[in-house]
């Protein structure tokens, strides 16, 4: 499943957002028995042409020296639910498709916060000093926030092989890159 579209609660319950086009969260007991569905109306954020262009071309594959053609097709909207986090106290914090609309300019992320009973408690806005474009805010299970500053300069390369050969996992550095910094709030 997509990273962030499911999470495990401290009591073993599974919280899952199975549908891209709907604001629905299934709550399953530790034995897999469905307990409830948390749902509310939501109009998904439409992706701009810049959003789609940024997503294009980020996937490459090389198989025995050949690069197969990758055909990319993207939805016109973001998923209704972008991220789920269940805190140690059992509250469910949901980022919907509009939660980060003000992140690039204002360093603000909005959350729909549900109690352990599945009822909406509040809609909460979190503003982080020096947040915004190029940085990432992560909600930790204990209720603190981790700001990853300089994430735009982070490069990752993954290689897999069947053995018998050698490969390099070195990623060329960028001399102008901002050093990665972690700040806990």
XYZ file of C-alpha atoms in Angstrom:
185
model
C 0.000 0.000 0.000
C 0.936 3.611 -0.448
C 3.133 4.998 2.291
C 1.100 7.191 4.572
C -2.333 5.983 3.467
C -2.442 3.486 6.338
C -1.187 3.356 9.904
C -1.345 1.104 12.953
C -2.747 2.423 16.212
C -1.161 1.709 19.611
C -3.900 -0.870 20.260
C -3.207 -2.786 17.024
C -6.081 -1.295 15.008
C -5.399 -0.702 11.322
C -6.457 2.647 9.840
C -6.618 2.465 6.053
C -7.577 4.924 3.287
C -8.369 2.456 0.485
C -9.960 4.857 -2.018
C -8.087 7.539 -3.939
C -11.223 9.484 -4.882
C -13.059 9.477 -1.533
C -12.438 10.694 1.992
C -12.932 7.314 3.662
C -10.906 5.654 6.385
C -11.580 2.040 7.285
C -10.816 1.041 10.872
C -10.056 -2.655 11.372
C -9.666 -4.492 14.686
C -6.353 -6.296 15.308
C -7.944 -9.537 14.021
C -8.977 -7.801 10.749
C -12.657 -7.394 11.619
C -14.085 -4.127 10.194
C -15.134 -1.787 13.029
C -16.172 1.432 11.313
C -15.669 3.764 8.394
C -14.764 7.394 8.980
C -16.025 9.489 6.056
C -16.789 13.091 5.227
C -17.419 15.131 2.080
C -14.241 16.353 0.407
C -13.449 17.855 -2.985
C -9.954 16.743 -3.936
C -7.323 19.290 -4.909
C -6.919 19.511 -8.678
C -3.353 19.069 -9.888
C -1.919 21.938 -11.884
C 0.061 21.493 -15.084
C 3.181 22.337 -13.014
C 2.279 19.547 -10.530
C 1.937 17.031 -13.359
C 5.159 18.161 -15.012
C 7.052 17.808 -11.730
C 5.791 14.230 -11.370
C 6.802 13.277 -14.918
C 10.138 11.657 -15.661
C 11.029 10.746 -12.074
C 11.081 7.034 -12.828
C 13.901 5.313 -14.646
C 14.701 1.680 -15.090
C 17.735 -0.084 -16.500
C 17.615 -3.814 -17.148
C 20.880 -5.320 -18.376
C 21.878 -2.055 -19.990
C 18.487 -1.396 -21.589
C 16.062 1.297 -20.564
C 12.482 0.188 -21.176
C 9.908 2.824 -22.099
C 7.818 3.908 -19.126
C 4.376 5.273 -19.921
C 3.204 7.648 -17.199
C -0.453 8.416 -16.534
C -1.491 10.593 -13.594
C -4.868 11.399 -12.037
C -6.116 14.969 -12.447
C -6.544 15.296 -8.670
C -4.549 14.443 -5.581
C -5.867 11.590 -3.418
C -8.576 12.846 -1.004
C -6.499 11.531 1.905
C -2.797 12.253 1.665
C -1.509 10.945 4.998
C -2.723 9.201 8.164
C -0.931 9.257 11.523
C -2.232 7.583 14.680
C -0.650 9.051 17.808
C 0.242 7.124 20.956
C -2.926 8.506 22.613
C -5.106 6.891 19.913
C -6.030 10.110 18.094
C -6.039 9.964 14.306
C -4.506 12.919 12.450
C -5.475 13.125 8.770
C -3.883 15.221 6.053
C -6.385 15.657 3.225
C -5.610 16.817 -0.315
C -5.731 20.491 0.754
C -3.739 20.128 3.996
C -0.521 21.458 2.477
C -1.990 24.191 0.253
C -0.337 26.885 2.417
C 2.881 24.954 3.141
C 5.095 26.457 0.393
C 4.320 30.082 1.270
C 3.394 30.047 4.973
C 4.814 26.823 6.446
C 1.283 25.735 7.428
C -0.184 22.212 7.465
C -3.843 21.523 8.314
C -5.061 18.349 10.041
C -8.445 16.740 10.641
C -8.099 15.305 14.166
C -10.321 12.374 15.239
C -10.665 10.890 18.703
C -10.188 7.160 19.341
C -13.983 6.859 18.957
C -13.733 8.023 15.305
C -15.490 11.357 15.896
C -14.011 14.564 14.504
C -12.541 16.591 17.388
C -11.133 19.545 15.491
C -9.616 20.915 12.328
C -6.176 22.150 13.316
C -3.620 24.339 11.516
C 0.059 23.966 12.451
C 2.493 26.668 11.360
C 6.212 25.999 11.609
C 8.825 28.766 11.641
C 11.084 28.497 8.610
C 8.902 25.732 7.159
C 7.676 25.786 3.607
C 9.069 25.130 0.165
C 11.899 22.597 0.033
C 11.244 21.320 3.559
C 9.087 18.491 4.938
C 7.050 18.396 8.148
C 6.441 14.972 9.720
C 4.067 14.357 12.631
C 5.623 11.919 15.120
C 3.569 9.407 17.109
C 4.251 11.219 20.405
C 2.695 14.443 19.085
C 5.924 16.259 18.304
C 6.774 17.443 14.782
C 9.965 16.792 12.830
C 10.960 19.411 10.274
C 13.352 18.129 7.610
C 15.081 21.234 6.233
C 16.885 21.052 2.926
C 14.988 17.989 1.710
C 14.932 19.283 -1.882
C 18.666 18.574 -2.140
C 18.297 14.974 -0.949
C 18.935 12.404 -3.707
C 18.311 8.691 -3.386
C 19.320 5.951 -5.785
C 18.243 2.334 -5.393
C 19.842 -0.540 -7.287
C 18.958 -4.184 -7.256
C 20.657 -7.061 -8.983
C 20.502 -10.806 -9.260
C 24.097 -11.248 -8.135
C 27.285 -12.045 -9.951
C 28.013 -8.459 -10.900
C 29.141 -5.355 -9.184
C 27.237 -2.137 -8.939
C 27.818 1.301 -7.566
C 25.342 3.089 -5.322
C 27.218 6.371 -5.260
C 25.108 9.472 -5.868
C 26.910 12.537 -7.212
C 26.840 15.471 -4.811
C 25.545 18.955 -5.472
C 27.979 21.613 -4.304
C 25.132 24.181 -4.008
C 22.905 21.891 -1.927
C 21.691 23.058 1.461
C 22.829 20.710 4.246
C 20.084 18.454 5.552
C 18.881 19.622 8.977
C 16.393 18.010 11.395
C 14.438 20.200 13.829
C 12.016 18.777 16.423
C 9.063 20.861 17.670
